[in-house]
PDB file of C-alpha atoms in Angstrom:
ATOM      1  CA  UNK A  39      -0.004  -0.172  -0.091  1.00 83.00           C
ATOM      2  CA  UNK A  40       1.588   3.232  -1.140  1.00 87.00           C
ATOM      3  CA  UNK A  41      -0.527   5.498   0.907  1.00 93.00           C
ATOM      4  CA  UNK A  42      -2.106   7.219  -1.890  1.00 96.00           C
ATOM      5  CA  UNK A  43      -5.760   6.681  -2.315  1.00 97.00           C
ATOM      6  CA  UNK A  44      -7.964   7.365  -5.107  1.00 98.00           C
ATOM      7  CA  UNK A  45     -11.967   7.246  -5.584  1.00 97.00           C
ATOM      8  CA  UNK A  46     -13.621   5.726  -7.148  1.00 97.00           C
ATOM      9  CA  UNK A  47     -12.123   2.550  -8.246  1.00 96.00           C
ATOM     10  CA  UNK A  48     -14.212   1.851 -11.404  1.00 97.00           C
ATOM     11  CA  UNK A  49     -16.343   4.606 -13.276  1.00 97.00           C
ATOM     12  CA  UNK A  50     -18.790   3.727 -16.137  1.00 97.00           C
ATOM     13  CA  UNK A  51     -20.508   6.501 -17.838  1.00 97.00           C
ATOM     14  CA  UNK A  52     -21.656   7.545 -21.187  1.00 97.00           C
ATOM     15  CA  UNK A  53     -20.004   9.806 -23.900  1.00 97.00           C
ATOM     16  CA  UNK A  54     -20.514  13.588 -23.322  1.00 97.00           C
ATOM     17  CA  UNK A  55     -20.833  13.138 -19.726  1.00 98.00           C
ATOM     18  CA  UNK A  56     -18.362  14.836 -17.141  1.00 98.00           C
ATOM     19  CA  UNK A  57     -16.803  12.756 -14.223  1.00 98.00           C
ATOM     20  CA  UNK A  58     -14.624  13.837 -11.371  1.00 98.00           C
ATOM     21  CA  UNK A  59     -11.712  11.529 -10.052  1.00 98.00           C
ATOM     22  CA  UNK A  60     -10.337  12.118  -6.526  1.00 98.00           C
ATOM     23  CA  UNK A  61      -6.875  11.694  -5.158  1.00 98.00           C
ATOM     24  CA  UNK A  62      -5.594  11.945  -1.558  1.00 98.00           C
ATOM     25  CA  UNK A  63      -1.890  12.188  -1.452  1.00 97.00           C
ATOM     26  CA  UNK A  64       0.493  10.338   1.211  1.00 95.00           C
ATOM     27  CA  UNK A  65       0.642  12.074   4.510  1.00 94.00           C
ATOM     28  CA  UNK A  66       3.166  15.010   4.136  1.00 91.00           C
ATOM     29  CA  UNK A  67       3.579  14.901   0.175  1.00 93.00           C
ATOM     30  CA  UNK A  68       2.990  18.257  -1.206  1.00 92.00           C
ATOM     31  CA  UNK A  69       3.081  17.235  -5.076  1.00 93.00           C
ATOM     32  CA  UNK A  70       0.249  15.382  -6.720  1.00 95.00           C
ATOM     33  CA  UNK A  71       0.707  14.257 -10.377  1.00 95.00           C
ATOM     34  CA  UNK A  72      -2.118  12.667 -12.813  1.00 97.00           C
ATOM     35  CA  UNK A  73      -1.221   9.983 -15.312  1.00 96.00           C
ATOM     36  CA  UNK A  74      -3.454   8.312 -17.998  1.00 96.00           C
ATOM     37  CA  UNK A  75      -2.668   4.695 -18.818  1.00 95.00           C
ATOM     38  CA  UNK A  76      -4.268   3.252 -21.944  1.00 91.00           C
ATOM     39  CA  UNK A  77      -3.383   0.263 -23.975  1.00 83.00           C
ATOM     40  CA  UNK A  78      -2.308   2.193 -26.972  1.00 80.00           C
ATOM     41  CA  UNK A  79      -0.433   4.992 -25.381  1.00 82.00           C
ATOM     42  CA  UNK A  80       1.117   3.418 -22.137  1.00 86.00           C
ATOM     43  CA  UNK A  81       1.444   5.577 -19.043  1.00 91.00           C
ATOM     44  CA  UNK A  82       1.385   9.225 -19.875  1.00 94.00           C
ATOM     45  CA  UNK A  83       1.837  12.339 -17.790  1.00 93.00           C
ATOM     46  CA  UNK A  84      -1.137  14.738 -17.485  1.00 96.00           C
ATOM     47  CA  UNK A  85      -0.471  17.313 -14.706  1.00 95.00           C
ATOM     48  CA  UNK A  86       1.325  18.241 -11.478  1.00 93.00           C
ATOM     49  CA  UNK A  87       0.064  20.400  -8.675  1.00 94.00           C
ATOM     50  CA  UNK A  88       2.630  21.498  -5.946  1.00 92.00           C
ATOM     51  CA  UNK A  89       1.014  22.857  -2.544  1.00 92.00           C
ATOM     52  CA  UNK A  90      -2.049  24.064  -4.591  1.00 94.00           C
ATOM     53  CA  UNK A  91      -0.381  25.628  -7.604  1.00 94.00           C
ATOM     54  CA  UNK A  92       0.005  23.941 -11.072  1.00 94.00           C
ATOM     55  CA  UNK A  93       3.465  23.027 -11.532  1.00 90.00           C
ATOM     56  CA  UNK A  94       3.865  21.235 -14.792  1.00 89.00           C
ATOM     57  CA  UNK A  95       1.531  20.150 -17.724  1.00 92.00           C
ATOM     58  CA  UNK A  96       1.823  17.269 -19.840  1.00 91.00           C
ATOM     59  CA  UNK A  97      -0.300  15.850 -22.615  1.00 83.00           C
ATOM     60  CA  UNK A  98      -3.588  16.878 -21.099  1.00 93.00           C
ATOM     61  CA  UNK A  99      -6.644  17.791 -23.206  1.00 95.00           C
ATOM     62  CA  UNK A 100      -8.474  20.925 -22.929  1.00 96.00           C
ATOM     63  CA  UNK A 101     -11.687  19.102 -21.678  1.00 97.00           C
ATOM     64  CA  UNK A 102      -9.684  17.697 -18.759  1.00 97.00           C
ATOM     65  CA  UNK A 103      -8.767  19.993 -15.799  1.00 97.00           C
ATOM     66  CA  UNK A 104      -7.476  19.318 -12.392  1.00 97.00           C
ATOM     67  CA  UNK A 105      -7.087  21.229  -9.060  1.00 97.00           C
ATOM     68  CA  UNK A 106      -5.482  20.838  -5.639  1.00 97.00           C
ATOM     69  CA  UNK A 107      -7.059  21.938  -2.668  1.00 97.00           C
ATOM     70  CA  UNK A 108      -5.865  23.498   0.872  1.00 96.00           C
ATOM     71  CA  UNK A 109      -6.065  20.045   2.404  1.00 95.00           C
ATOM     72  CA  UNK A 110      -3.629  18.775  -0.653  1.00 96.00           C
ATOM     73  CA  UNK A 111      -6.211  16.229  -2.033  1.00 97.00           C
ATOM     74  CA  UNK A 112      -6.615  16.637  -5.689  1.00 98.00           C
ATOM     75  CA  UNK A 113      -9.439  16.173  -8.155  1.00 98.00           C
ATOM     76  CA  UNK A 114      -9.268  15.605 -12.100  1.00 98.00           C
ATOM     77  CA  UNK A 115     -12.295  16.681 -13.960  1.00 98.00           C
ATOM     78  CA  UNK A 116     -12.977  15.090 -17.419  1.00 98.00           C
ATOM     79  CA  UNK A 117     -15.588  16.481 -19.732  1.00 97.00           C
ATOM     80  CA  UNK A 118     -17.325  15.803 -22.832  1.00 97.00           C
ATOM     81  CA  UNK A 119     -16.238  12.349 -22.588  1.00 97.00           C
ATOM     82  CA  UNK A 120     -15.241  10.329 -25.751  1.00 97.00           C
ATOM     83  CA  UNK A 121     -14.841   6.729 -26.023  1.00 96.00           C
ATOM     84  CA  UNK A 122     -11.069   7.132 -26.289  1.00 94.00           C
ATOM     85  CA  UNK A 123     -11.014   8.794 -22.927  1.00 96.00           C
ATOM     86  CA  UNK A 124     -11.473   4.961 -21.363  1.00 96.00           C
ATOM     87  CA  UNK A 125      -8.431   4.392 -19.453  1.00 96.00           C
ATOM     88  CA  UNK A 126      -6.780   3.889 -15.932  1.00 96.00           C
ATOM     89  CA  UNK A 127      -6.105   7.164 -14.455  1.00 97.00           C
ATOM     90  CA  UNK A 128      -3.525   7.076 -11.791  1.00 97.00           C
ATOM     91  CA  UNK A 129      -2.615   9.700  -9.103  1.00 97.00           C
ATOM     92  CA  UNK A 130       0.872   9.785  -7.649  1.00 95.00           C
ATOM     93  CA  UNK A 131       2.429  11.937  -4.948  1.00 93.00           C
ATOM     94  CA  UNK A 132       6.014  12.819  -3.754  1.00 90.00           C
ATOM     95  CA  UNK A 133       7.546  14.898  -1.238  1.00 85.00           C
ATOM     96  CA  UNK A 134      10.663  15.568  -2.901  1.00 71.00           C
ATOM     97  CA  UNK A 135      10.508  16.176  -6.593  1.00 65.00           C
ATOM     98  CA  UNK A 136      11.932  12.792  -7.918  1.00 66.00           C
ATOM     99  CA  UNK A 137      10.319   9.843  -6.099  1.00 80.00           C
ATOM    100  CA  UNK A 138       6.771   9.401  -7.047  1.00 88.00           C
ATOM    101  CA  UNK A 139       4.408   6.884  -5.457  1.00 90.00           C
ATOM    102  CA  UNK A 140       1.293   5.828  -7.207  1.00 94.00           C
ATOM    103  CA  UNK A 141      -2.502   5.072  -6.224  1.00 96.00           C
ATOM    104  CA  UNK A 142      -4.254   2.227  -7.113  1.00 96.00           C
ATOM    105  CA  UNK A 143      -6.032   4.069 -10.004  1.00 97.00           C
ATOM    106  CA  UNK A 144      -9.428   4.664 -11.181  1.00 97.00           C
ATOM    107  CA  UNK A 145     -10.599   2.606 -14.153  1.00 97.00           C
ATOM    108  CA  UNK A 146     -12.898   4.870 -16.340  1.00 97.00           C
ATOM    109  CA  UNK A 147     -15.070   3.277 -19.052  1.00 97.00           C
ATOM    110  CA  UNK A 148     -16.945   5.435 -21.533  1.00 97.00           C
ATOM    111  CA  UNK A 149     -20.030   3.671 -23.323  1.00 96.00           C
TER     112      UNK A 149
ATOM    113  CA  UNK B1142       9.637   7.541 -32.431  1.00 76.00           C
ATOM    114  CA  UNK B1143       9.030   7.195 -28.812  1.00 84.00           C
ATOM    115  CA  UNK B1144      11.404   9.047 -26.223  1.00 90.00           C
ATOM    116  CA  UNK B1145      11.625   5.709 -24.090  1.00 94.00           C
ATOM    117  CA  UNK B1146      11.472   2.276 -25.787  1.00 94.00           C
ATOM    118  CA  UNK B1147      10.901  -0.943 -24.030  1.00 95.00           C
ATOM    119  CA  UNK B1148      10.441  -4.407 -25.536  1.00 89.00           C
ATOM    120  CA  UNK B1149       6.901  -5.086 -24.571  1.00 89.00           C
ATOM    121  CA  UNK B1150       7.492  -8.944 -24.200  1.00 88.00           C
ATOM    122  CA  UNK B1151       6.130 -11.128 -22.827  1.00 93.00           C
ATOM    123  CA  UNK B1152       9.415 -12.430 -21.377  1.00 95.00           C
ATOM    124  CA  UNK B1153       8.823 -15.987 -20.059  1.00 97.00           C
ATOM    125  CA  UNK B1154      11.478 -17.382 -17.773  1.00 97.00           C
ATOM    126  CA  UNK B1155      11.722 -20.400 -15.439  1.00 97.00           C
ATOM    127  CA  UNK B1156      11.886 -19.979 -11.603  1.00 97.00           C
ATOM    128  CA  UNK B1157      15.386 -19.152 -10.554  1.00 97.00           C
ATOM    129  CA  UNK B1158      16.558 -17.609 -13.938  1.00 97.00           C
ATOM    130  CA  UNK B1159      18.274 -14.202 -13.998  1.00 97.00           C
ATOM    131  CA  UNK B1160      16.063 -11.609 -15.821  1.00 97.00           C
ATOM    132  CA  UNK B1161      17.216  -8.865 -17.732  1.00 97.00           C
ATOM    133  CA  UNK B1162      15.174  -5.887 -18.648  1.00 97.00           C
ATOM    134  CA  UNK B1163      16.063  -2.933 -20.741  1.00 97.00           C
ATOM    135  CA  UNK B1164      14.952   0.543 -22.019  1.00 97.00           C
ATOM    136  CA  UNK B1165      16.765   3.050 -24.518  1.00 97.00           C
ATOM    137  CA  UNK B1166      15.984   6.667 -24.559  1.00 96.00           C
ATOM    138  CA  UNK B1167      16.695   9.471 -27.031  1.00 95.00           C
ATOM    139  CA  UNK B1168      16.461  12.490 -24.857  1.00 91.00           C
ATOM    140  CA  UNK B1169      19.742  13.287 -23.329  1.00 90.00           C
ATOM    141  CA  UNK B1170      18.065  15.529 -20.672  1.00 88.00           C
ATOM    142  CA  UNK B1171      16.878  12.508 -18.694  1.00 90.00           C
ATOM    143  CA  UNK B1172      18.795  12.259 -15.418  1.00 87.00           C
ATOM    144  CA  UNK B1173      16.900  10.227 -13.003  1.00 87.00           C
ATOM    145  CA  UNK B1174      15.815   6.614 -13.883  1.00 90.00           C
ATOM    146  CA  UNK B1175      13.501   4.499 -12.117  1.00 91.00           C
ATOM    147  CA  UNK B1176      11.954   1.032 -12.664  1.00 95.00           C
ATOM    148  CA  UNK B1177       8.312   0.319 -11.569  1.00 95.00           C
ATOM    149  CA  UNK B1178       6.565  -2.928 -11.120  1.00 96.00           C
ATOM    150  CA  UNK B1179       2.914  -3.137 -12.013  1.00 95.00           C
ATOM    151  CA  UNK B1180       0.796  -5.987 -11.155  1.00 94.00           C
ATOM    152  CA  UNK B1181      -2.394  -6.356 -13.296  1.00 89.00           C
ATOM    153  CA  UNK B1182      -4.962  -3.650 -12.767  1.00 82.00           C
ATOM    154  CA  UNK B1183      -2.849  -2.104  -9.824  1.00 90.00           C
ATOM    155  CA  UNK B1184      -0.837   1.155  -9.796  1.00 93.00           C
ATOM    156  CA  UNK B1185       2.835   1.190 -10.376  1.00 94.00           C
ATOM    157  CA  UNK B1186       5.114   0.215  -7.363  1.00 93.00           C
ATOM    158  CA  UNK B1187       8.464   1.742  -7.303  1.00 91.00           C
ATOM    159  CA  UNK B1188      11.403  -0.583  -7.331  1.00 93.00           C
ATOM    160  CA  UNK B1189      14.580   1.096  -8.051  1.00 90.00           C
ATOM    161  CA  UNK B1190      15.697   4.617  -8.417  1.00 86.00           C
ATOM    162  CA  UNK B1191      19.070   5.987  -9.409  1.00 86.00           C
ATOM    163  CA  UNK B1192      20.312   9.346 -11.022  1.00 80.00           C
ATOM    164  CA  UNK B1193      23.904   8.342 -11.754  1.00 77.00           C
ATOM    165  CA  UNK B1194      25.629   6.044 -14.351  1.00 83.00           C
ATOM    166  CA  UNK B1195      26.673   2.439 -13.096  1.00 86.00           C
ATOM    167  CA  UNK B1196      25.066  -0.197 -10.720  1.00 90.00           C
ATOM    168  CA  UNK B1197      22.692   0.015  -8.016  1.00 92.00           C
ATOM    169  CA  UNK B1198      21.682  -2.993  -6.054  1.00 94.00           C
ATOM    170  CA  UNK B1199      18.929  -3.697  -3.535  1.00 93.00           C
ATOM    171  CA  UNK B1200      18.191  -7.292  -2.758  1.00 96.00           C
ATOM    172  CA  UNK B1201      17.607  -9.397  -5.917  1.00 97.00           C
ATOM    173  CA  UNK B1202      17.409  -6.101  -7.980  1.00 97.00           C
ATOM    174  CA  UNK B1203      20.158  -4.524  -9.870  1.00 96.00           C
ATOM    175  CA  UNK B1204      19.648  -1.220 -11.763  1.00 96.00           C
ATOM    176  CA  UNK B1205      22.235  -0.512 -14.208  1.00 95.00           C
ATOM    177  CA  UNK B1206      22.436   2.809 -16.345  1.00 94.00           C
ATOM    178  CA  UNK B1207      24.825   3.755 -19.099  1.00 94.00           C
ATOM    179  CA  UNK B1208      24.022   7.424 -19.756  1.00 91.00           C
ATOM    180  CA  UNK B1209      26.718   7.386 -22.973  1.00 92.00           C
ATOM    181  CA  UNK B1210      24.511   4.937 -24.504  1.00 94.00           C
ATOM    182  CA  UNK B1211      21.252   6.006 -23.355  1.00 94.00           C
ATOM    183  CA  UNK B1212      20.514   2.567 -21.941  1.00 94.00           C
ATOM    184  CA  UNK B1213      19.167   1.324 -18.664  1.00 96.00           C
ATOM    185  CA  UNK B1214      18.708  -2.341 -17.384  1.00 96.00           C
ATOM    186  CA  UNK B1215      17.122  -3.945 -14.543  1.00 97.00           C
ATOM    187  CA  UNK B1216      18.395  -7.418 -13.317  1.00 97.00           C
ATOM    188  CA  UNK B1217      16.399  -9.744 -11.384  1.00 97.00           C
ATOM    189  CA  UNK B1218      18.018 -12.695  -9.662  1.00 97.00           C
ATOM    190  CA  UNK B1219      16.556 -15.805  -8.497  1.00 97.00           C
ATOM    191  CA  UNK B1220      13.384 -14.959 -10.169  1.00 97.00           C
ATOM    192  CA  UNK B1221      10.317 -15.975  -8.430  1.00 97.00           C
ATOM    193  CA  UNK B1222       6.598 -16.462  -9.649  1.00 97.00           C
ATOM    194  CA  UNK B1223       5.452 -13.527  -7.674  1.00 96.00           C
ATOM    195  CA  UNK B1224       8.042 -11.544  -9.802  1.00 97.00           C
ATOM    196  CA  UNK B1225       5.301 -11.927 -12.638  1.00 97.00           C
ATOM    197  CA  UNK B1226       4.042  -8.622 -13.811  1.00 97.00           C
ATOM    198  CA  UNK B1227       4.611  -5.761 -16.204  1.00 96.00           C
ATOM    199  CA  UNK B1228       8.143  -3.689 -15.358  1.00 97.00           C
ATOM    200  CA  UNK B1229       7.887   0.009 -16.453  1.00 96.00           C
ATOM    201  CA  UNK B1230      10.947   1.960 -16.873  1.00 96.00           C
ATOM    202  CA  UNK B1231      10.693   5.640 -16.123  1.00 93.00           C
ATOM    203  CA  UNK B1232      12.688   8.681 -16.565  1.00 90.00           C
ATOM    204  CA  UNK B1233      12.737  12.485 -15.373  1.00 87.00           C
ATOM    205  CA  UNK B1234      14.944  15.417 -16.360  1.00 84.00           C
ATOM    206  CA  UNK B1235      16.496  17.548 -13.707  1.00 68.00           C
ATOM    207  CA  UNK B1236      13.937  20.342 -13.939  1.00 57.00           C
ATOM    208  CA  UNK B1237      12.683  22.794 -10.962  1.00 47.00           C
ATOM    209  CA  UNK B1238       9.576  23.292 -12.397  1.00 44.00           C
ATOM    210  CA  UNK B1239       8.526  19.629 -11.816  1.00 58.00           C
ATOM    211  CA  UNK B1240       9.690  16.122 -12.717  1.00 76.00           C
ATOM    212  CA  UNK B1241       6.966  14.760 -14.970  1.00 84.00           C
ATOM    213  CA  UNK B1242       8.113  11.366 -15.625  1.00 88.00           C
ATOM    214  CA  UNK B1243       8.155   9.598 -18.940  1.00 91.00           C
ATOM    215  CA  UNK B1244       7.352   6.043 -19.057  1.00 93.00           C
ATOM    216  CA  UNK B1245       8.556   3.092 -21.526  1.00 95.00           C
ATOM    217  CA  UNK B1246       5.525   1.063 -22.574  1.00 93.00           C
ATOM    218  CA  UNK B1247       6.409  -1.734 -20.194  1.00 95.00           C
ATOM    219  CA  UNK B1248       7.674  -5.442 -20.269  1.00 96.00           C
ATOM    220  CA  UNK B1249       5.408  -8.299 -19.217  1.00 96.00           C
ATOM    221  CA  UNK B1250       7.404 -10.914 -17.309  1.00 97.00           C
ATOM    222  CA  UNK B1251       6.042 -14.265 -16.731  1.00 97.00           C
ATOM    223  CA  UNK B1252       8.175 -16.358 -14.269  1.00 97.00           C
ATOM    224  CA  UNK B1253       7.174 -20.219 -14.544  1.00 97.00           C
ATOM    225  CA  UNK B1254       7.281 -22.278 -11.489  1.00 95.00           C
TER     226      UNK B1254
END
């Protein structure tokens, strides 16, 4: 158990809908990272927050957004969902800037 | 061409064998190298971490980095069926703005009893 929690574990929704994924980092970690893992693209970095502020951005679609709250938990919002958004979404957290610990993931299925 | 290349496997070995997993990369900015293990439908678990060329050993695992060749390896000694998983290499540049990880596609390893 990495200490990173993610909810929900599974999410099934329809195209065009909006969902919110939640992540609680390990106690004491200030950075939260979001990754998407799909069969064809592998594990890809989406976005990083550090102590409430956006720190780095990767291959994140404009339909996706994230935020980190004062209690350091983070939410990833996915809107106007498409079939291709079906994937595993992982959150990771770190204290220092190099060692990231991953949560169990949220499996999103868009029908 | 992807920045980090990794043979997807599957790699099938008998129990007790020495396993060699490899990644090549093209971006010379990468300074930190990691190996993660991912069991089916689970989150990646950090195995090894290094930022220098050479070898780093931890129990049955040895990570090797050759920056001049842009090549990293993970060796697993005395492999066990419980080592059956997908192994992901990951890399990060030194960057004060954040350390997004770039992953290889993963190699699926099967250790047969």
